[in-house]
Coordinates of C-alpha atoms in Angstrom, one line a residue:
D1 CA 16.1 11.7 -18.5
D2 CA 13.1 11.1 -16.3
F3 CA 12.4 7.9 -14.4
Y4 CA 8.9 7.4 -15.7
K5 CA 9.7 8.3 -19.3
N6 CA 12.4 5.6 -19.3
L7 CA 9.9 3.0 -18.1
G8 CA 7.3 4.2 -20.7
L9 CA 4.9 5.0 -17.9
K10 CA 2.4 7.8 -17.5
F11 CA 0.4 9.2 -14.6
E12 CA -3.3 8.5 -14.4
F13 CA -5.1 10.3 -11.7
E14 CA -7.8 8.1 -10.0
R15 CA -9.9 8.9 -7.0
K16 CA -7.6 7.2 -4.5
S17 CA -4.1 7.4 -5.7
V18 CA -1.7 8.0 -8.6
T19 CA -1.1 4.9 -10.6
F20 CA 0.9 4.0 -13.6
A21 CA -1.4 3.0 -16.4
K22 CA 0.7 1.0 -18.7
E23 CA 2.4 -1.5 -16.4
I24 CA 0.8 -1.3 -13.0
K25 CA -2.9 -1.9 -12.8
K26 CA -4.9 -1.1 -9.7
E27 CA -6.2 -4.4 -8.3
I28 CA -6.6 -6.3 -5.1
I29 CA -3.3 -7.8 -4.1
E30 CA -3.5 -11.6 -3.5
F31 CA -0.7 -13.0 -1.5
D32 CA 0.8 -16.1 -3.1
Y33 CA 3.2 -17.7 -0.7
E34 CA 3.8 -20.5 -3.2
K35 CA 5.3 -18.2 -5.8
Q36 CA 8.9 -17.4 -5.4
I37 CA 11.0 -14.9 -7.4
K38 CA 14.7 -15.3 -7.3
L39 CA 16.6 -12.0 -6.9
D40 CA 20.3 -11.3 -7.3
L41 CA 22.5 -8.5 -6.0
T42 CA 21.5 -6.3 -9.0
D43 CA 17.8 -6.6 -8.2
A44 CA 18.5 -5.9 -4.5
K45 CA 20.5 -2.8 -5.3
I46 CA 17.7 -1.5 -7.5
L47 CA 15.0 -2.3 -4.9
K48 CA 17.0 -0.6 -2.2
A49 CA 17.3 2.6 -4.3
L50 CA 13.6 2.6 -5.2
S51 CA 12.5 1.9 -1.6
K52 CA 14.3 5.0 -0.5
D53 CA 12.8 7.1 -3.3
A54 CA 10.5 5.6 -5.8
C55 CA 10.9 8.7 -8.1
T56 CA 14.7 8.4 -8.3
Q57 CA 15.9 8.9 -11.8
I58 CA 17.3 5.9 -13.6
S59 CA 20.6 7.8 -14.2
D60 CA 20.9 8.4 -10.4
I61 CA 20.3 4.7 -9.7
A62 CA 22.9 3.8 -12.4
N63 CA 25.5 6.2 -10.9
K64 CA 25.0 5.0 -7.3
T65 CA 24.9 1.3 -8.1
K66 CA 27.2 1.1 -11.2
I67 CA 24.5 -0.8 -13.1
S68 CA 23.7 0.1 -16.7
R69 CA 20.5 2.2 -17.3
D70 CA 19.1 -0.5 -19.7
T71 CA 19.6 -3.2 -17.1
I72 CA 17.9 -1.1 -14.5
V73 CA 14.9 -0.4 -16.7
N74 CA 14.6 -4.1 -17.8
R75 CA 14.9 -5.3 -14.2
I76 CA 12.2 -2.8 -12.9
R77 CA 9.9 -3.8 -15.8
N78 CA 10.5 -7.4 -15.0
M79 CA 9.7 -6.8 -11.3
I80 CA 6.5 -5.0 -12.2
N81 CA 5.4 -7.8 -14.6
N82 CA 6.1 -10.4 -11.9
K83 CA 4.1 -8.3 -9.4
L84 CA 7.1 -7.9 -7.1
I85 CA 6.7 -4.1 -7.5
I86 CA 3.0 -3.3 -7.2
A87 CA 3.1 0.5 -6.9
F88 CA 5.1 3.7 -6.9
N89 CA 3.3 5.8 -4.3
P90 CA 4.2 8.9 -2.4
I91 CA 4.2 9.0 1.4
I92 CA 2.1 12.0 2.4
N93 CA 2.4 13.8 5.7
L94 CA -1.3 14.0 6.5
T95 CA -0.8 16.3 9.5
Y96 CA 0.1 19.1 7.0
L97 CA -3.3 18.7 5.5
K98 CA -4.9 18.7 8.9
Y99 CA -5.9 15.0 8.8
H100 CA -5.5 12.2 11.3
L101 CA -4.6 8.6 10.6
Y102 CA -6.3 5.8 12.5
V103 CA -5.5 2.1 12.2
I104 CA -8.7 0.2 12.9
F105 CA -8.9 -3.5 13.6
F106 CA -12.2 -5.3 13.1
H107 CA -13.4 -8.5 14.9
L108 CA -15.9 -10.0 12.4
A109 CA -18.5 -12.8 13.2
N110 CA -21.2 -14.6 11.3
L111 CA -19.2 -14.1 8.1
T112 CA -20.5 -15.7 5.0
D113 CA -18.7 -15.5 1.6
E114 CA -21.2 -13.0 0.4
K115 CA -21.0 -10.8 3.5
E116 CA -17.2 -10.9 3.4
K117 CA -17.2 -9.8 -0.2
E118 CA -19.6 -7.0 0.5
F119 CA -17.6 -5.8 3.5
F120 CA -14.3 -5.7 1.7
N121 CA -15.8 -4.2 -1.5
C122 CA -17.2 -1.4 0.7
L123 CA -13.7 -0.8 2.2
S124 CA -12.1 -0.8 -1.2
V125 CA -14.3 2.1 -2.5
H126 CA -14.6 4.2 0.7
P127 CA -13.2 7.7 0.1
F128 CA -11.5 7.9 3.5
I129 CA -9.9 4.4 3.6
A130 CA -6.3 4.4 2.4
Y131 CA -5.7 0.7 3.0
G132 CA -7.7 -2.4 3.9
A133 CA -6.7 -6.0 4.5
K134 CA -8.0 -9.3 5.5
I135 CA -5.8 -10.4 8.4
M136 CA -5.3 -13.5 10.6
G137 CA -5.1 -13.4 14.4
K138 CA -7.2 -11.7 17.0
Y139 CA -8.9 -9.6 14.3
E140 CA -10.1 -10.5 10.8
A141 CA -9.8 -7.1 9.1
Q142 CA -7.7 -3.9 9.3
I143 CA -8.0 -0.5 7.7
F144 CA -6.1 2.8 7.6
L145 CA -8.7 5.5 8.0
I146 CA -7.9 9.1 7.2
V147 CA -10.2 11.6 9.0
K148 CA -10.5 15.3 9.7
D149 CA -11.0 14.8 13.5
P150 CA -12.2 12.2 16.0
M151 CA -15.9 13.1 15.3
H152 CA -15.4 12.3 11.6
M153 CA -13.9 8.9 12.6
H154 CA -16.9 8.3 14.9
E155 CA -19.4 9.1 12.1
I156 CA -17.6 6.8 9.6
M157 CA -17.5 4.0 12.2
T158 CA -21.2 4.5 13.1
E159 CA -22.0 4.2 9.4
F160 CA -20.0 1.0 9.1
R161 CA -21.5 -0.5 12.2
R162 CA -25.0 0.3 10.9
K163 CA -24.3 -1.1 7.5
F164 CA -22.6 -4.3 8.8
S165 CA -24.3 -4.8 12.1
G166 CA -24.6 -8.5 11.5
I167 CA -20.9 -9.1 11.1
I168 CA -18.9 -6.4 13.0
E169 CA -18.8 -7.7 16.4
D170 CA -16.2 -5.2 17.7
Y171 CA -13.5 -2.9 16.4
E172 CA -10.4 -1.2 17.9
P173 CA -9.4 2.2 16.6
L174 CA -5.8 3.3 17.2
L175 CA -4.7 6.9 16.4
I176 CA -1.3 7.1 14.8
I177 CA 0.5 10.1 16.6
K178 CA 4.0 9.7 15.2
D179 CA 5.8 7.4 12.7
Y180 CA 9.2 6.2 13.9
K181 CA 10.0 4.0 11.0
Y182 CA 8.5 3.8 7.5
N183 CA 10.6 1.5 5.4
F184 CA 9.2 -0.6 2.6
L185 CA 12.3 -2.7 2.3
P186 CA 14.0 -3.1 5.7
K187 CA 17.7 -4.3 5.6
G188 CA 16.6 -7.7 7.0
I189 CA 15.0 -8.6 3.6
F190 CA 18.3 -8.8 1.8
P191 CA 20.9 -9.4 4.5
K192 CA 23.3 -11.2 2.1
F193 CA 23.0 -8.5 -0.6
V194 CA 22.5 -5.1 1.0

C-alpha cells in the first residue's frame, strides 16, 4: 500500500513544485501565533517519521511506531486540515543539476501596502525563486534564489532593482556552499515526546 493512495492524494504538477491536490492547496502561509494545536505522543511519532521521509509508507510508519494504519491516516489528514502539515516536498540537491542556491535578504524602504503587495506577488511567481518571506529584523524580506551561475543571479537582481527601485534600498546575497543540517522537525520541538 502506497502512502499517497492511503491518504487519497494525487500528484498535480505545477510550475514550482509538486502539490497534493485534494488536501493541500498551494497558498501563502499566514503565521497565526494565536492558534494552538495540541499534539500528543502519537502525533509526535508520526511527525518525526514524516520529517525524516515525507514519502514513508503508512505501513512502515505503523511498524516503527506501533500505531495502527487507520490512526496514522486520520492523524495526518487532521494535521493537513489544521494546516500543521502544509506540504510534502522533496529536498533536491541542486548541485547535481548545476544550479546554485543564494539566500538574499532585502532592506526595503518607502513601503506602501500597494508596493509591498506588488513586491511579494512578484516574488511568488518568479520562476527562479524557491522561497520568499516577509521577515522582521535588520531586513524586511528574504528569498531563496536558484540560479545557473553568479552572472544569472546578477541579472535577476538587476531586474528586481530596476522594477522596485523605489523600495529596494539594499540587499545582501549569500551563496549557500554546503548544508550541515536540514531538519524540518528538530528534536527540541517535542522534547517530552521524542
